[in-house]
Coordinates of C-alpha atoms and ligand atoms in Angstrom, one line a residue:
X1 CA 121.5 147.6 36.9
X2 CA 119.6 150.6 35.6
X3 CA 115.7 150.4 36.1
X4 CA 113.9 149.5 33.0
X5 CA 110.4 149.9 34.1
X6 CA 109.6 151.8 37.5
X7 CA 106.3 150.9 39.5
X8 CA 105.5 154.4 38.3
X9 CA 106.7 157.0 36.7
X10 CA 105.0 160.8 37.6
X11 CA 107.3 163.0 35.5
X12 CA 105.9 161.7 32.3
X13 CA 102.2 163.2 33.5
X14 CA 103.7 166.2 34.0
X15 CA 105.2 166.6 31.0
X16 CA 102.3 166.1 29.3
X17 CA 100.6 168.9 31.5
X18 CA 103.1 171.0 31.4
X19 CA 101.7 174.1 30.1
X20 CA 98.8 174.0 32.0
X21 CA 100.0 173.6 35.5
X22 CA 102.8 175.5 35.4
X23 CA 99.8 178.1 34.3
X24 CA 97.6 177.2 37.0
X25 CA 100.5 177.5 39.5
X26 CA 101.7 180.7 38.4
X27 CA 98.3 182.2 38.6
X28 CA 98.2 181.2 42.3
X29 CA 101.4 182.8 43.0
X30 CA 100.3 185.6 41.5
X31 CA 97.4 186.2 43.5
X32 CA 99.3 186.1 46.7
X33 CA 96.3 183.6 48.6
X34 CA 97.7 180.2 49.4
X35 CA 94.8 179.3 52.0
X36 CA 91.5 178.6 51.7
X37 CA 90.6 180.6 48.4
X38 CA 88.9 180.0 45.2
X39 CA 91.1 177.1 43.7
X40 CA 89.8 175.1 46.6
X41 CA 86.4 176.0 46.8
X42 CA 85.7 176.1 42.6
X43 CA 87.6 172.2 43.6
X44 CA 85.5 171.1 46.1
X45 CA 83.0 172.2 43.9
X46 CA 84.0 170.1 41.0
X47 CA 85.3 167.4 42.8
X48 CA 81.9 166.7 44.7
X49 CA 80.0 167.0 41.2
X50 CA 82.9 164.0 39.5
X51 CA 81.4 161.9 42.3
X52 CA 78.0 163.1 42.1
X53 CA 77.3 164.3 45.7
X54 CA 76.2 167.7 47.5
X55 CA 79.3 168.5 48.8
X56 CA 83.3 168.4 49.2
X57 CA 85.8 169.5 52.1
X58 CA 89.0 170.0 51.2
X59 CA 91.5 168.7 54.0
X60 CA 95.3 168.1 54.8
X61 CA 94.9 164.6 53.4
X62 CA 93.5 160.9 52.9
X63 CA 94.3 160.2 56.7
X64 CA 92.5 163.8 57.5
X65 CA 89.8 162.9 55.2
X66 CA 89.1 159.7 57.4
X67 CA 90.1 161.3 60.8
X68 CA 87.5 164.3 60.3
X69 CA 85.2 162.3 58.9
X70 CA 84.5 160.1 62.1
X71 CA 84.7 162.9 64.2
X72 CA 82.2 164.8 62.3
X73 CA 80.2 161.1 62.7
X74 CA 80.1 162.0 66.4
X75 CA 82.5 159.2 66.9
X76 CA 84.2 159.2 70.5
X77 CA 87.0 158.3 72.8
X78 CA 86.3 154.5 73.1
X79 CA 83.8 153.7 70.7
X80 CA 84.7 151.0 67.7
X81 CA 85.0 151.1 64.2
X82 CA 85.2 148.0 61.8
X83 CA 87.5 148.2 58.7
X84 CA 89.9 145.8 57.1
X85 CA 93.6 144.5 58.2
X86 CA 94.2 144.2 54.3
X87 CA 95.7 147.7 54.1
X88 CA 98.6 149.7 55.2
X89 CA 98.6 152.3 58.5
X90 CA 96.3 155.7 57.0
X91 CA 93.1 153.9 57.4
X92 CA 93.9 152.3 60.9
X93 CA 95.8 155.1 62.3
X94 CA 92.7 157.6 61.6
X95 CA 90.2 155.2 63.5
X96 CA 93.2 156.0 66.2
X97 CA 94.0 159.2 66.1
X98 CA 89.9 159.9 66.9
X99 CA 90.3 157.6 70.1
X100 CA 88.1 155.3 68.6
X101 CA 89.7 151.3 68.6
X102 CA 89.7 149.4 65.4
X103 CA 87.9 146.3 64.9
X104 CA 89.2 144.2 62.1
X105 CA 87.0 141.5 59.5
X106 CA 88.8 139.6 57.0
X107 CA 88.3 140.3 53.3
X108 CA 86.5 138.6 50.4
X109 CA 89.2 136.1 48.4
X110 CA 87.6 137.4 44.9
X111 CA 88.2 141.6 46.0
X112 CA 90.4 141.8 48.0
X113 CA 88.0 144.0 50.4
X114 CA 85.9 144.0 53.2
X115 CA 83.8 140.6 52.8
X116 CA 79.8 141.7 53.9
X117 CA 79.2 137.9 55.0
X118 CA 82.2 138.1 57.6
X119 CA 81.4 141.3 58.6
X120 CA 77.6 139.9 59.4
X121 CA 79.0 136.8 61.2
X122 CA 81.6 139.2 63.2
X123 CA 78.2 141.1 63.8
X124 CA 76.5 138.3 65.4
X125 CA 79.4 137.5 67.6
X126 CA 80.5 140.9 69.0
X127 CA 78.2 143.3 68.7
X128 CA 78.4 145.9 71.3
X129 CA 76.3 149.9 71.6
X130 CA 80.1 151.2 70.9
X131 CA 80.5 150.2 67.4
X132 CA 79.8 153.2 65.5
X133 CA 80.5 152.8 62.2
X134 CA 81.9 151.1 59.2
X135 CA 85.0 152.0 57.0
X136 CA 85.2 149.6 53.9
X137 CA 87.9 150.1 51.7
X138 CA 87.7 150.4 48.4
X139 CA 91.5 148.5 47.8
X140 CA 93.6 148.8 44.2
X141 CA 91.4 150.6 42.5
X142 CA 88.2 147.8 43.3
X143 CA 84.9 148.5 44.3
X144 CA 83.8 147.0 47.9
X145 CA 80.6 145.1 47.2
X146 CA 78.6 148.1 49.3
X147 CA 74.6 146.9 48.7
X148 CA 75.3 144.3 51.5
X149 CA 77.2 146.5 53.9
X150 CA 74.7 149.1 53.5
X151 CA 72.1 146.7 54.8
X152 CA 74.5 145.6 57.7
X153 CA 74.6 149.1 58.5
X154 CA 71.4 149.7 58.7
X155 CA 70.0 147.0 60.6
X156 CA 72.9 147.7 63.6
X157 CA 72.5 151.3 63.2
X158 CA 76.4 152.0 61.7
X159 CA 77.2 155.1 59.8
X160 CA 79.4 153.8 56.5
X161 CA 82.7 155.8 55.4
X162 CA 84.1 155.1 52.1
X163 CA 87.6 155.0 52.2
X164 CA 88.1 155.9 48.3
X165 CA 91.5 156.8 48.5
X166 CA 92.5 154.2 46.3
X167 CA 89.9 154.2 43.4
X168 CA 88.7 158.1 42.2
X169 CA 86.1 157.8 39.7
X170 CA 85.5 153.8 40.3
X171 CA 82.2 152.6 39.8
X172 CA 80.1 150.4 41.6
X173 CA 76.3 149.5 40.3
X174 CA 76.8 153.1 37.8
X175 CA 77.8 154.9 41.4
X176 CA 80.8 156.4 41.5
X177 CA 82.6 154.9 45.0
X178 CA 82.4 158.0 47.5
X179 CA 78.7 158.5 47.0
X180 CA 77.3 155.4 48.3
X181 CA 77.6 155.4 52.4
X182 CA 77.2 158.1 54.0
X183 CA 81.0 159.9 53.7
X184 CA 83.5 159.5 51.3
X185 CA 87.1 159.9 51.7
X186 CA 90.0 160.7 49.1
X187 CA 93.6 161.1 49.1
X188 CA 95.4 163.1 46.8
X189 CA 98.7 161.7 47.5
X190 CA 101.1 162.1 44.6
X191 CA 100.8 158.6 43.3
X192 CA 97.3 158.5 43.7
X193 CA 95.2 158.1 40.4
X194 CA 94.2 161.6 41.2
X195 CA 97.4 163.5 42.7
X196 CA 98.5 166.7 44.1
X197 CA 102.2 167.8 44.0
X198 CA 102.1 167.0 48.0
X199 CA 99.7 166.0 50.5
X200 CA 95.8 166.6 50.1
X201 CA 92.4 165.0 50.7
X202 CA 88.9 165.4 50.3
X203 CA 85.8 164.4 51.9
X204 CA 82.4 164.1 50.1
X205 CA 78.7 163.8 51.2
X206 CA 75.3 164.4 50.2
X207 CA 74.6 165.8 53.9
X208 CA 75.0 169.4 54.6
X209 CA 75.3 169.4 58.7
X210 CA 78.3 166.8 57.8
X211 CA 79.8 169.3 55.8
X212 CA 79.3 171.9 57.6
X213 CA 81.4 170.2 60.9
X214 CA 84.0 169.3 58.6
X215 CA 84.8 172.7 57.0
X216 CA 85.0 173.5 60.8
X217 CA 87.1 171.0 62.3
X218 CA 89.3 171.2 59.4
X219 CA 89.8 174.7 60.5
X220 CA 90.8 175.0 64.2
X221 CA 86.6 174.7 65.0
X222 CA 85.7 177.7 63.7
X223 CA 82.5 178.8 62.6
X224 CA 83.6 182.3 61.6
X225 CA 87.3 184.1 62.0
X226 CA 88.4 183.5 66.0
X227 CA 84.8 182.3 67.0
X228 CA 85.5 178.5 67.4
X229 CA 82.3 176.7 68.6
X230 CA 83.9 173.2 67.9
X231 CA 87.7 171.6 68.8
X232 CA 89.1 171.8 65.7
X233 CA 91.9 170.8 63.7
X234 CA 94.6 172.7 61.5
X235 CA 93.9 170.0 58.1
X236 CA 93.4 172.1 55.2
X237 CA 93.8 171.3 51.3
X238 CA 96.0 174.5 50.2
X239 CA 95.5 176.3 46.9
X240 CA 98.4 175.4 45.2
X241 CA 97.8 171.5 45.5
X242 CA 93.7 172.5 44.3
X243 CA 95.0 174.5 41.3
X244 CA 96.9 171.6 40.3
X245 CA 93.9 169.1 40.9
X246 CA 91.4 171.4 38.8
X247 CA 93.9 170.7 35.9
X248 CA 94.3 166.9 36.2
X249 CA 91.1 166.0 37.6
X250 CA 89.6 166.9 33.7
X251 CA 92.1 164.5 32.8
X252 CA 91.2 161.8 35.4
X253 CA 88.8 159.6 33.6
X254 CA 91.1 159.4 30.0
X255 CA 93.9 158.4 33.1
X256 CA 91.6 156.0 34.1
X257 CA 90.7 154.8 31.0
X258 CA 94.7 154.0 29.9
X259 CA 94.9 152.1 33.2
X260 CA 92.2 149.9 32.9
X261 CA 93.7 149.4 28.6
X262 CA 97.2 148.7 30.3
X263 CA 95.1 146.3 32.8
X264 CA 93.3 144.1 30.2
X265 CA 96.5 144.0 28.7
X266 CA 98.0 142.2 31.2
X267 CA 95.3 139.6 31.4
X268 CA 95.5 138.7 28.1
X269 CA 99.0 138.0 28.3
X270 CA 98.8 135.9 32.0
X271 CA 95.5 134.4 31.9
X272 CA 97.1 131.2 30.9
X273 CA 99.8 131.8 33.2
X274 CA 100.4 130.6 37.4
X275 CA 100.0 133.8 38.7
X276 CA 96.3 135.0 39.6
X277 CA 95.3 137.7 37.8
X278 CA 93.0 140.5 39.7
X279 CA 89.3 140.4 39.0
X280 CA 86.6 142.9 37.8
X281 CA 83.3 141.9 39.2
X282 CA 80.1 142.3 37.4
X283 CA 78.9 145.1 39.7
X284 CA 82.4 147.2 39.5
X285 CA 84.3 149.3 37.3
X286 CA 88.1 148.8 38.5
X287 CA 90.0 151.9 38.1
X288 CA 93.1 150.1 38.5
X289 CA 95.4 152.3 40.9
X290 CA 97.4 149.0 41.3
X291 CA 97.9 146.0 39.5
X292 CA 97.9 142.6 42.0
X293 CA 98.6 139.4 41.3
X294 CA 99.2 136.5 43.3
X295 CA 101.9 134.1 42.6
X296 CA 103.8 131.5 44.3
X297 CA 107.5 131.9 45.0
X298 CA 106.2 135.6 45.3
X299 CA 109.8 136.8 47.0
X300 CA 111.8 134.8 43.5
X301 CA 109.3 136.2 41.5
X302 CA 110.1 140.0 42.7
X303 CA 113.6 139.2 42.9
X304 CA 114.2 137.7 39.4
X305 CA 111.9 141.2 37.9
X306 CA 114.3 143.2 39.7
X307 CA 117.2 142.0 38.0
X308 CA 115.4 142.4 34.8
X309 CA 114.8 145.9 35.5
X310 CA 111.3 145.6 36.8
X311 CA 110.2 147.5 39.7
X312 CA 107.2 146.1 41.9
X313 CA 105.7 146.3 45.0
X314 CA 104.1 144.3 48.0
X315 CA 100.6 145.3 49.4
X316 CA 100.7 145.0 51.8
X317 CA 103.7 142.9 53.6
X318 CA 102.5 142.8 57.0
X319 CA 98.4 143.2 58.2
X320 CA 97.3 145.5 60.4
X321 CA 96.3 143.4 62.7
X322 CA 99.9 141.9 63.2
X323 CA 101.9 145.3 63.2
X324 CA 104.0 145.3 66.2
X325 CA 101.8 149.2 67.3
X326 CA 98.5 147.7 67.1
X327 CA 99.6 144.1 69.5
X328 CA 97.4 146.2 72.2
X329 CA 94.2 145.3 70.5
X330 CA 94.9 141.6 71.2
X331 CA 95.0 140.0 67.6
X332 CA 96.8 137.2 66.7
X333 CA 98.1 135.0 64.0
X334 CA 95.6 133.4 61.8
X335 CA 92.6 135.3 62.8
X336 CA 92.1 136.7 59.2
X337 CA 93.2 133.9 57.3
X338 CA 92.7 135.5 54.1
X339 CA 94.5 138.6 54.4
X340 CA 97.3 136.8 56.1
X341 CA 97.8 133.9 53.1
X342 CA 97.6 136.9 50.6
X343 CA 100.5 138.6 52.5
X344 CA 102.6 136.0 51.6
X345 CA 101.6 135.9 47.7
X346 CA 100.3 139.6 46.2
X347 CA 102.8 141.7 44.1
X348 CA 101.8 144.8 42.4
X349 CA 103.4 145.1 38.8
X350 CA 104.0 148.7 37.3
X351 CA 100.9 150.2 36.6
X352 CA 100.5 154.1 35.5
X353 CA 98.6 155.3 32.3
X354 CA 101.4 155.7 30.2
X355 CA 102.6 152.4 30.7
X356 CA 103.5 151.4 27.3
X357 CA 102.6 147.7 25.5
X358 CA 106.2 147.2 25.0
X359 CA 106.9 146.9 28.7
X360 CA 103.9 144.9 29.7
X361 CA 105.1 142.5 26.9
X362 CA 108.8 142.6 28.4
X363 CA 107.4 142.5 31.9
X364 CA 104.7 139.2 31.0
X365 CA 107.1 137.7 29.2
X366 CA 109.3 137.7 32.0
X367 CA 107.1 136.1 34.9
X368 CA 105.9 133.5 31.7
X369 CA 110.1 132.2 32.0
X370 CA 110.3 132.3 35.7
X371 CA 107.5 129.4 35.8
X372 CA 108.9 127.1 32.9
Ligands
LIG401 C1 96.6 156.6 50.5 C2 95.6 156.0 51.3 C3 95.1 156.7 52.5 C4 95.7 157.9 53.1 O1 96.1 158.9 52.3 P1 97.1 160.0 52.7 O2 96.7 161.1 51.8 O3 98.5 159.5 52.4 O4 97.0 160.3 54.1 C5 94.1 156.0 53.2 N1 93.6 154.8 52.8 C6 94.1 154.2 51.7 C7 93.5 152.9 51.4 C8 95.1 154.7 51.0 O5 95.6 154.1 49.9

C-alpha cells in the first residue's frame, strides 16, 4: 500500500527553503572554497552563540563531535567512559574509536536518560582512577537531568560531554543542552532537528584550550599549514553543509516550536489511551526530535500502523550493551533492566514540524481501535 504518513518527510522543508538555499549554495559554488572558509567559521560562530557558549568546531559529524571531544579531554588508550546502553552505535562507537572502553548505567524510567542515582550507586561499586569522564545523552529531544551529574562529576573528578545530538536548542533549567558540562556535541545529520544535506557535527565549549585542540585534531593536528604539533584527524564540517545550516539554523526554534505543537497534540489525543505517552519534566524544554511511546503488543501495534499507511520506528531495538560487537565488555542480559524492558515496548510515531493535525488525528485514531 502507498505510504500515507512517513516517519518524516525532508522535501517539504526544503521546499519551503527553497530560495534561500539554493542561494546559499550557489554562492558557495561560486566562490570556488569548499573547505574550511567563512560559511563555517560565520557558523561556528552563530551556532556557539544559539547555545550560548564561547566557542564552536565544526567537524565531520555527531560521532566526530564525540570522538574529538574526548581526545581533546585527554582521554587515553584504556581509560573508561560512562554513558547509556539506551542508544544506538555513534555514541558507543566514539568512546571506541578513542581506545577508551565504555561503561554502561541504566536510564531513569520517567527520561528515558542517564538516571544520576544509578550512576552514583555504579559510582560507589566500581570506581576506578581510569574513568575519565561522563557522556549523558540528551535522548528524543529530552533534557538529561544534568544538576546531579554535575555534582557526580565533580566529586570523582569526571569531565561531562553532552551528547546533544538529539535535542538542538532544548532547554534545561533556561540552559540550552550543550552548555551545561564541559563539551557539547551535535550532529547535523539530515534528519536531525537541525540538518545538513549530508554529514556534519559541531562541538561547543566555553573553554578556549578545548577549542583550540579540537580545531587541531579535526585537522590532521595542525597548528598552522604542514606544522602538526598534535596526531590529528581528517573530520571537518565542509562549507557547503555550513551554508545550508546558516539558513535553517534561523529557522530552528519556529521548527522546534511546530514539534513540540505536533507533540501536545498527540497527548491530548492518547492521554486516555494504553500507550504511555513521553514526558516533559518540570526542569526541561523537550525539543521533540522523536516522538516515543510505549505500548504493549508494541510489534501488532507497528504492524497494524503499517498497513494503515503509518510509518514508525523502534529506538532502539537492541541495547548497546547486548550488541553482538560490544559481547567483549562482558555484559549480560538483565543488567539494565530498564533499558532492556523499554526495548521491547517504545515506538516512535512520525514526528517532523510540518506534520499536519489531520494525520495525528488519522494516526491516534488508529492506535485508539487497535486497543478496543
Ligand atoms: C545522530 C546521533 C549521533 C551521531 O551523529 P552522526 O552525525 O550520525 O555521527 C550521536 N549520538 C546520538 C544520540 C545521535 O542521535
Amino acid at each position: 500500500m502507498k505510504t500515507k504518513i512517513p516517519t518524516l518527510d525532508l522535501r517539504i522543508q526544503y521546499n519551503s527553503i527553497k530560495k534561500e538555499i539554493d542561494k546559499a549554495l550557489n554562492s558557495v559554488l561560486e566562490t570556488g572554497w569548499f573547505i574550511l572558509g567563512e560559511n563555517v567559521k560565520n557558523f561556528e560562530k552563530e551556532f556557539a552563540a544559539y547555545c550560548d557558549t564561547k566557542y564552536g568546531v565544526g567537524v565531520g559529524s555527531g560521532t566526530e563531535a564525540l570522538h574529538l571531544s574526548l581526545l581533546a579531554c585527554g582521554v587515553k588508550s584504556g581509560d573508561e567512559i560512562i554513558t547509556v546502553p539506551n542508544v544506538s552505535a555513534p555514541t558507543v562507537s566514539a568512546i571506541t574509536f578513542a581506545n577508551a572502553t565504555p561503561v554502561f548505567v541504566d536510564i531513569d524510567p520517567e527520561t528515558y536518560t542517564l538516571s544520576p542515582e544509578k550512576l552514583e550507586i555504579c559510582l560507589k561499586k566500581r570506581f576506578t582512577k581510569k574513568l575519565k569522564a561522563i557522556i549523558p545523552i540528551h535522548l528524543y529531544g529530552h533534557p538529561v537531568n544534568m544538576d546531579p551529574i554535575l555534582e557526580i562529576a565533580k566529586k570523582y573528578n569526571l569531565k561531562v560531554i553532552e551528547d546533544a545530538c538529539q535535542a538542538h536548542g532544548a532547554k534545561y533549567k533556561e540552559k540550552k543542552v550543550g552548555s551545561i558540562g564541559n563539551i557539547g556535541c551535535f550532529s547535523f545529520y539530515p534528519t536531525k532537528n537541525l540538518g545538513a544535506y549530508g554529514d556534519g557535527g559541531m562541538v561547543v565549549t566555553n573553554d578556549e584550550k578545548t577549542a583550540e585542540r579540537l580545531r587541531m585534531l579535526r585537522n590532521y593536528g595542525e597548528e598552522k599549514k604542514y606544522y602538526n604539533v598534535i596526531k590529528g584527524f581528517n573530520s571537518r564540517l565542509d562549507e557547503l553543509q555550513a551554508a545550508v545550516l546558516r539558513v535553517k539554523l534561523k529557522h530552528l526554534d519556529q521548527w522546534n516550536r511546530a514539534r513540540r505543537k505536533c507533540a501536545a497534540f498527540y497527548n491530548s489525543l492518547l492521554q486516555t489511551s494504553s500507550v504511555t505517552i513521553p514526558i516533559e519534566k518540570n526542569y526541561a524544554k523537550h525539543v521533540f526530535h522523536l516522538y516515543v511511546i510505549r505500548a504493549k503488543q508494541r510489534n501488532k501495534l507497528q504492524e497494524l500502523l503499517k498497513n494503515k499507511g503509518i510509518v514508525t520506528n523502534i529506538h532502539y531495538p537492541l541495547p548497546m550493551h547486548l550488541q553482538q560487537t560490544y559481547k567483549d565488555l562482558g555484559y549480560k542480559k538483565n543488567d539494565f533492566p530498564t533499558t532492556e524492558k523499554f526495548a521491547q515496548s517504545v515506538l516512535s510515531l512520525p514526528m517532523f514540524p510540518e506534520l499536519t493535525k489531520n494525520q495525528i488525528e488519522y494516526i491516534c485514531n488508529t492506535i485508539r481501535k487497535f486497543y478496543v
